[in-house]
Amino acid sequence: MTTHSIEIRRLLPADAALYRDIRLEALRLSPEAFGSAYETESLHPVGWFAERLAHGAAIIGAFRGGELAGIAGFIAAQGPKQQHKGMLVGMYVRQQARRAGVGRLLVDAVLDLAAQSVELVQLAVVKGNEPACELYRRAGFVEYGLERHALKIDGRYYDDILMAKDLLGRA
C-alpha cells in the first residue's frame, strides 16, 4: 500500500456502516487506547454511528478503494476560555495499513482541519505504544505530562502520555 493510493476525507453519515466496523475493530483489538468500550458501542446500531458523524467530532477517514483503512477525529473545545484548543481523538489504523504512511496522512489531515479553528491540538496516547508516540513526535507533538491510571481494564491500569502541538509555532 502506498500513500498515493489513499484518499483522505471527512466521514459522512453515509459512511456510518464502514465507520462502525472500523471503530468496533479498534475497540476490540486495542481497548487500552480508547476511553469507550467495545461492549458499550457494539450495542449501538448503524444509525447511532451516523448521528455521531453528523453531529459529533469531525472524523477523518483514510480510504483505499472502498475500504476504510484508518480513522482519526478532531474535537474543538467549547467556551470562551478554551476555544483556542482541540483534541485529536479516536486514532486507529488497521493492521494491514500500518507502516505505510496512513497514520501520518490522518494526523496531517486532522492538523489541517484544526488549524482552521484552534491554536493548540492535544492528544493522549497510551504509555508503551511507541509507534504512535513516534508518529506524533514526527508530526511536531511534544510531551507535556502523564496521566497515571488513565484507564483500568480487567484490573490493569494504563497510563496516558499527554502531548500537544502548538499550531502557531510558539515554544
XYZ file of N, CA and C in Angstrom:
513
model
N 0.845 -1.174 0.000
C 0.000 0.000 0.000
C 0.892 1.241 0.000
N 0.593 2.169 -0.871
C 1.323 3.432 -0.900
C 0.382 4.558 -0.517
N 0.958 5.669 -0.093
C 0.108 6.800 0.283
C -0.577 7.407 -0.939
N -0.044 7.131 -2.130
C -0.673 7.665 -3.348
C -2.034 7.024 -3.604
N -2.234 5.821 -3.092
C -3.496 5.128 -3.321
C -4.514 5.387 -2.214
N -4.208 6.318 -1.314
C -5.075 6.606 -0.174
C -5.834 7.903 -0.404
N -7.142 7.850 -0.167
C -7.975 9.051 -0.207
C -8.308 9.432 1.236
N -8.036 10.676 1.587
C -8.330 11.186 2.920
C -9.513 12.140 2.808
N -10.545 11.887 3.616
C -11.705 12.786 3.621
C -12.488 12.630 4.908
N -13.284 13.644 5.182
C -14.162 13.604 6.356
C -15.269 12.585 6.113
N -15.543 11.797 7.134
C -16.614 10.811 7.016
C -17.974 11.498 7.118
N -18.906 10.977 6.360
C -20.272 11.482 6.305
C -21.214 10.451 6.916
N -22.430 10.839 7.272
C -23.382 9.854 7.789
C -23.554 8.643 6.869
N -23.400 8.827 5.562
C -23.499 7.714 4.616
C -22.386 6.684 4.812
N -21.311 7.064 5.508
C -20.192 6.162 5.787
C -20.368 5.416 7.112
N -21.534 5.515 7.737
C -21.732 5.004 9.098
C -21.426 3.516 9.235
N -21.809 2.699 8.271
C -21.546 1.254 8.383
C -20.040 0.978 8.366
N -19.315 1.653 7.505
C -17.853 1.485 7.456
C -17.219 2.002 8.738
N -17.708 3.130 9.231
C -17.181 3.708 10.460
C -17.452 2.779 11.645
N -18.659 2.256 11.730
C -18.997 1.337 12.827
C -18.062 0.140 12.816
N -17.817 -0.415 11.655
C -16.967 -1.595 11.529
C -15.544 -1.328 12.024
N -14.923 -0.243 11.578
C -13.547 0.036 11.989
C -13.479 0.495 13.443
N -14.473 1.223 13.899
C -14.492 1.676 15.290
C -14.593 0.482 16.237
N -15.472 -0.457 15.920
C -15.605 -1.638 16.771
C -14.342 -2.502 16.720
N -13.714 -2.587 15.556
C -12.433 -3.300 15.451
C -11.391 -2.650 16.356
N -11.320 -1.339 16.329
C -10.353 -0.606 17.153
C -10.599 -0.867 18.637
N -11.847 -0.797 19.057
C -12.180 -1.006 20.460
C -11.912 -2.446 20.899
N -12.095 -3.385 19.985
C -11.881 -4.795 20.309
C -10.400 -5.148 20.361
N -9.619 -4.652 19.379
C -8.206 -5.033 19.281
C -7.276 -4.170 20.125
N -7.675 -2.937 20.404
C -6.828 -2.017 21.176
C -7.634 -1.338 22.279
N -8.209 -2.100 23.182
C -9.081 -1.498 24.200
C -8.381 -0.470 25.086
N -7.077 -0.618 25.285
C -6.324 0.296 26.144
C -6.119 1.669 25.506
N -6.409 1.791 24.229
C -6.181 3.045 23.513
C -7.412 3.949 23.471
N -8.538 3.481 24.002
C -9.785 4.228 23.870
C -10.534 4.279 25.196
N -11.147 5.410 25.467
C -11.935 5.554 26.677
C -13.244 4.789 26.620
N -13.768 4.586 25.430
C -15.007 3.832 25.277
C -14.683 2.340 25.227
N -15.719 1.519 25.281
C -15.528 0.075 25.301
C -16.324 -0.599 24.191
N -15.763 -1.673 23.656
C -16.425 -2.471 22.633
C -17.805 -2.922 23.123
N -17.864 -3.371 24.375
C -19.118 -3.894 24.925
C -20.224 -2.839 24.920
N -19.853 -1.593 25.013
C -20.822 -0.499 25.002
C -21.223 -0.129 23.577
N -20.224 0.155 22.738
C -20.528 0.651 21.393
C -21.069 -0.419 20.453
N -20.734 -1.690 20.689
C -21.233 -2.751 19.807
C -22.752 -2.917 19.915
N -23.347 -2.395 20.975
C -24.795 -2.467 21.146
C -25.534 -1.450 20.280
N -24.821 -0.447 19.794
C -25.455 0.629 19.021
C -25.614 0.242 17.551
N -26.770 0.590 16.968
C -26.994 0.315 15.540
C -26.238 1.310 14.665
N -26.225 1.045 13.396
C -25.543 1.910 12.433
C -26.059 3.343 12.520
N -27.338 3.509 12.773
C -27.912 4.850 12.870
C -27.274 5.700 13.952
N -26.892 5.080 15.050
C -26.219 5.807 16.132
C -24.882 6.350 15.634
N -24.156 5.545 14.866
C -22.872 5.977 14.314
C -23.075 7.074 13.264
N -24.154 6.984 12.492
C -24.469 8.028 11.514
C -24.721 9.353 12.224
N -25.429 9.295 13.354
C -25.697 10.502 14.139
C -24.398 11.100 14.679
N -23.484 10.264 15.132
C -22.175 10.746 15.605
C -21.418 11.456 14.490
N -21.486 10.884 13.295
C -20.791 11.500 12.161
C -21.439 12.818 11.760
N -22.734 12.916 11.936
C -23.452 14.138 11.564
C -23.265 15.249 12.585
N -23.207 14.892 13.875
C -23.252 15.922 14.910
C -22.166 15.820 15.968
N -21.271 14.873 15.854
C -20.224 14.703 16.866
C -18.896 15.269 16.388
N -17.837 14.632 16.816
C -16.488 15.021 16.406
C -16.357 14.903 14.894
N -15.472 15.705 14.319
C -15.145 15.552 12.902
C -14.270 14.315 12.783
N -14.723 13.311 12.035
C -13.965 12.078 11.857
C -13.407 12.052 10.440
N -12.088 11.899 10.371
C -11.393 11.818 9.092
C -11.124 10.349 8.791
N -11.334 9.948 7.555
C -11.091 8.570 7.156
C -10.025 8.481 6.081
N -9.273 7.388 6.129
C -8.288 7.076 5.092
C -8.842 5.878 4.319
N -9.158 6.096 3.061
C -9.753 5.058 2.221
C -8.744 4.522 1.225
N -8.771 3.229 1.053
C -8.026 2.571 -0.028
C -9.059 1.777 -0.794
N -9.381 2.263 -1.994
C -10.509 1.696 -2.704
C -11.760 1.998 -1.907
N -12.579 1.021 -1.664
C -13.773 1.220 -0.848
C -13.568 0.890 0.609
N -12.348 0.477 0.982
C -12.094 0.068 2.363
C -11.597 1.229 3.205
N -12.121 1.318 4.401
C -11.681 2.322 5.356
C -10.482 1.747 6.108
N -9.282 2.296 5.840
C -8.035 1.758 6.394
C -7.664 2.391 7.725
N -8.202 3.583 8.012
C -7.869 4.253 9.258
C -8.803 5.414 9.521
N -8.832 5.831 10.790
C -9.676 6.950 11.202
C -8.960 7.788 12.256
N -9.333 9.037 12.331
C -8.872 9.938 13.383
C -9.910 11.042 13.518
N -10.094 11.515 14.738
C -11.109 12.534 14.970
C -10.536 13.810 15.533
N -11.328 14.868 15.426
C -10.963 16.160 15.987
C -12.163 16.743 16.697
N -11.941 17.177 17.946
C -12.978 17.838 18.731
C -12.430 19.185 19.185
N -13.076 20.260 18.780
C -12.693 21.600 19.233
C -13.314 21.834 20.602
N -12.540 22.426 21.507
C -13.047 22.749 22.842
C -14.102 23.839 22.737
N -14.997 23.862 23.710
C -16.083 24.844 23.722
C -15.839 25.888 24.802
N -16.476 27.014 24.650
C -16.417 28.070 25.663
C -15.308 29.061 25.398
N -15.488 30.284 25.845
C -14.543 31.358 25.519
C -13.144 31.160 26.083
N -13.007 30.403 27.152
C -11.683 30.229 27.759
C -10.907 29.039 27.206
N -11.586 28.183 26.433
C -10.908 27.001 25.896
C -11.026 26.860 24.390
N -11.667 27.802 23.739
C -11.915 27.662 22.306
C -10.653 27.762 21.451
N -9.533 28.035 22.064
C -8.263 28.112 21.327
C -7.620 26.744 21.128
N -8.230 25.671 21.700
C -7.602 24.360 21.611
C -8.601 23.282 21.231
N -8.061 22.147 20.811
C -8.871 20.995 20.449
C -8.090 19.722 20.692
N -8.757 18.601 20.459
C -8.164 17.283 20.720
C -8.183 16.414 19.473
N -7.070 15.744 19.224
C -7.018 14.654 18.255
C -7.467 13.416 19.029
N -8.502 12.737 18.545
C -9.101 11.613 19.271
C -9.367 10.440 18.330
N -9.543 9.272 18.929
C -10.035 8.118 18.180
C -9.161 7.661 17.029
N -7.864 7.833 17.128
C -6.941 7.451 16.050
C -6.787 5.933 16.003
N -6.966 5.357 14.824
C -6.777 3.919 14.637
C -6.478 3.649 13.173
N -5.463 2.825 12.944
C -5.114 2.378 11.592
C -5.128 0.860 11.596
N -5.821 0.282 10.635
C -5.892 -1.173 10.545
C -4.500 -1.761 10.344
N -4.319 -2.965 10.884
C -3.015 -3.629 10.889
C -2.380 -3.649 9.503
N -3.138 -4.006 8.475
C -2.583 -4.139 7.128
C -2.195 -2.793 6.509
N -2.623 -1.691 7.115
C -2.301 -0.358 6.580
C -1.203 0.338 7.384
N -0.726 -0.312 8.440
C 0.307 0.309 9.280
C 1.654 0.303 8.572
N 2.467 1.266 8.938
C 3.812 1.456 8.374
C 3.769 1.750 6.875
N 2.647 2.312 6.427
C 2.521 2.687 5.017
C 2.236 4.177 4.867
N 2.337 4.928 5.973
C 2.113 6.361 5.912
C 0.676 6.794 6.148
N -0.221 5.839 6.375
C -1.638 6.162 6.571
C -1.830 6.988 7.846
N -1.176 6.585 8.921
C -1.296 7.323 10.176
C -0.868 8.763 10.027
N 0.232 8.997 9.342
C 0.723 10.365 9.158
C -0.250 11.180 8.316
N -0.826 10.565 7.282
C -1.821 11.271 6.470
C -3.017 11.683 7.322
N -3.457 10.803 8.205
C -4.591 11.119 9.078
C -4.248 12.238 10.054
N -3.075 12.151 10.692
C -2.663 13.195 11.633
C -2.564 14.533 10.911
N -1.951 14.549 9.741
C -1.824 15.797 8.976
C -3.187 16.365 8.599
N -4.130 15.499 8.239
C -5.479 15.967 7.884
C -6.182 16.564 9.102
N -6.021 15.935 10.260
C -6.619 16.479 11.480
C -5.980 17.825 11.812
N -4.665 17.927 11.684
C -3.983 19.196 11.967
C -4.424 20.289 10.997
N -4.612 19.944 9.731
C -5.099 20.925 8.749
C -6.504 21.411 9.122
N -7.349 20.488 9.516
C -8.704 20.847 9.939
C -8.653 21.712 11.198
N -7.840 21.309 12.156
C -7.730 22.033 13.425
C -7.226 23.454 13.215
N -6.291 23.634 12.289
C -5.694 24.950 12.044
C -6.722 25.981 11.592
N -7.879 25.533 11.135
C -8.942 26.447 10.720
C -9.669 27.074 11.908
N -9.498 26.478 13.105
C -10.288 26.975 14.226
C -9.562 27.062 15.566
N -8.401 26.427 15.702
C -7.726 26.423 17.006
C -6.233 26.728 16.863
N -5.602 27.000 17.996
C -4.170 27.278 18.051
C -3.355 26.106 18.569
N -3.999 25.213 19.309
C -3.313 24.133 20.001
C -4.102 22.841 19.843
N -3.390 21.746 19.521
C -4.024 20.427 19.436
C -3.374 19.526 20.474
N -4.207 18.905 21.291
C -3.735 17.998 22.327
C -4.170 16.575 21.987
N -3.498 15.605 22.617
C -3.879 14.213 22.472
C -3.376 13.436 23.671
N -3.914 12.255 23.844
C -3.444 11.312 24.858
C -3.162 10.000 24.152
N -2.002 9.415 24.438
C -1.617 8.132 23.839
C -1.154 7.218 24.961
N -1.581 5.972 24.905
C -1.264 5.043 25.976
C 0.251 4.821 26.061
N 0.758 4.913 27.274
C 2.189 4.710 27.510
C 2.561 3.298 27.068
N 3.642 3.205 26.300
C 4.084 1.921 25.779
C 3.767 1.734 24.307
N 2.915 2.581 23.739
C 2.606 2.499 22.309
C 3.630 3.357 21.564
N 4.834 2.834 21.453
C 5.934 3.592 20.855
C 5.705 3.970 19.392
N 5.138 3.096 18.548
C 4.893 3.536 17.168
C 4.009 4.787 17.105
N 2.960 4.836 17.935
C 2.089 6.011 17.939
C 2.818 7.223 18.495
N 3.561 7.048 19.581
C 4.317 8.170 20.157
C 5.279 8.747 19.139
N 5.961 7.886 18.423
C 6.930 8.348 17.424
C 6.219 9.072 16.277
N 5.092 8.566 15.842
C 4.300 9.234 14.800
C 3.945 10.645 15.242
N 3.461 10.787 16.460
C 3.064 12.105 16.951
C 4.266 13.030 17.111
N 5.389 12.496 17.586
C 6.609 13.325 17.690
C 7.042 13.830 16.316
N 7.030 12.951 15.326
C 7.419 13.353 13.960
C 6.479 14.415 13.404
N 5.234 14.415 13.864
C 4.257 15.407 13.405
C 4.360 16.713 14.197
N 5.284 16.771 15.173
C 5.514 18.004 15.908
C 4.888 18.076 17.289
N 4.287 17.002 17.753
C 3.721 16.989 19.099
C 4.837 16.813 20.118
N 4.668 17.461 21.274
C 5.625 17.320 22.365
C 4.890 16.849 23.612
N 5.574 16.036 24.396
C 5.005 15.511 25.625
C 4.984 16.607 26.683
N 3.856 16.720 27.392
C 3.781 17.705 28.465
C 3.310 17.110 29.787
N 2.969 15.835 29.791
C 2.528 15.259 31.045
C 2.194 13.795 30.929
N 1.853 13.222 32.075
C 1.486 11.820 32.158
C 0.264 11.705 33.067
N -0.777 11.074 32.570
C -1.944 10.793 33.396
C -1.840 9.346 33.867
N -1.498 9.194 35.117
C -1.376 7.849 35.686
C -2.765 7.240 35.870
N -2.842 5.961 35.583
C -4.080 5.200 35.753
C -5.238 5.830 34.967
N -4.955 6.262 33.759
C -5.984 6.893 32.923
C -7.139 5.939 32.643
N -6.828 4.662 32.436
C -7.851 3.648 32.193
C -7.559 2.424 33.057
N -8.612 1.696 33.374
C -8.473 0.434 34.100
C -9.291 -0.608 33.352
N -8.606 -1.633 32.879
C -9.251 -2.688 32.103
C -8.892 -4.027 32.739
N -9.902 -4.758 33.131
C -9.697 -6.075 33.744
C -8.675 -6.041 34.871
N -8.767 -5.021 35.715
C -7.884 -4.915 36.864
C -6.508 -4.353 36.588
N -6.211 -4.033 35.338
C -4.899 -3.482 34.972
C -5.048 -2.004 34.620
N -4.119 -1.198 35.146
C -4.122 0.230 34.855
C -3.259 0.540 33.633
N -3.675 1.570 32.892
C -2.921 2.068 31.746
C -2.721 3.566 31.934
N -1.494 4.015 31.740
C -1.163 5.437 31.828
C -1.245 6.061 30.437
N -1.618 7.323 30.387
C -1.645 8.072 29.122
C -0.551 9.121 29.116
N 0.187 9.180 28.021
C 1.130 10.261 27.773
C 0.327 11.396 27.142
N 0.452 12.593 27.689
C -0.254 13.767 27.176
C 0.695 14.529 26.266
N 0.238 14.840 25.060
C 1.058 15.523 24.084
C 0.273 16.699 23.484
N 1.003 17.689 22.974
C 0.357 18.846 22.350
C 1.217 19.369 21.219
N 0.545 20.016 20.285
C 1.234 20.717 19.192
C 0.655 22.109 19.096
N 1.548 23.082 19.195
C 1.160 24.493 19.058
C 1.146 24.810 17.559
N -0.009 25.077 17.031
C -0.144 25.331 15.591
C 0.383 26.696 15.162
N 0.649 27.569 16.132
C 1.204 28.883 15.826
C 2.722 28.890 15.886
N 3.315 27.735 16.227
C 4.765 27.615 16.237
C 5.461 28.212 17.436
N 4.714 28.494 18.480
C 5.330 29.021 19.700
C 5.954 27.876 20.473
N 6.969 28.161 21.234
C 7.634 27.116 22.021
C 6.789 26.668 23.182
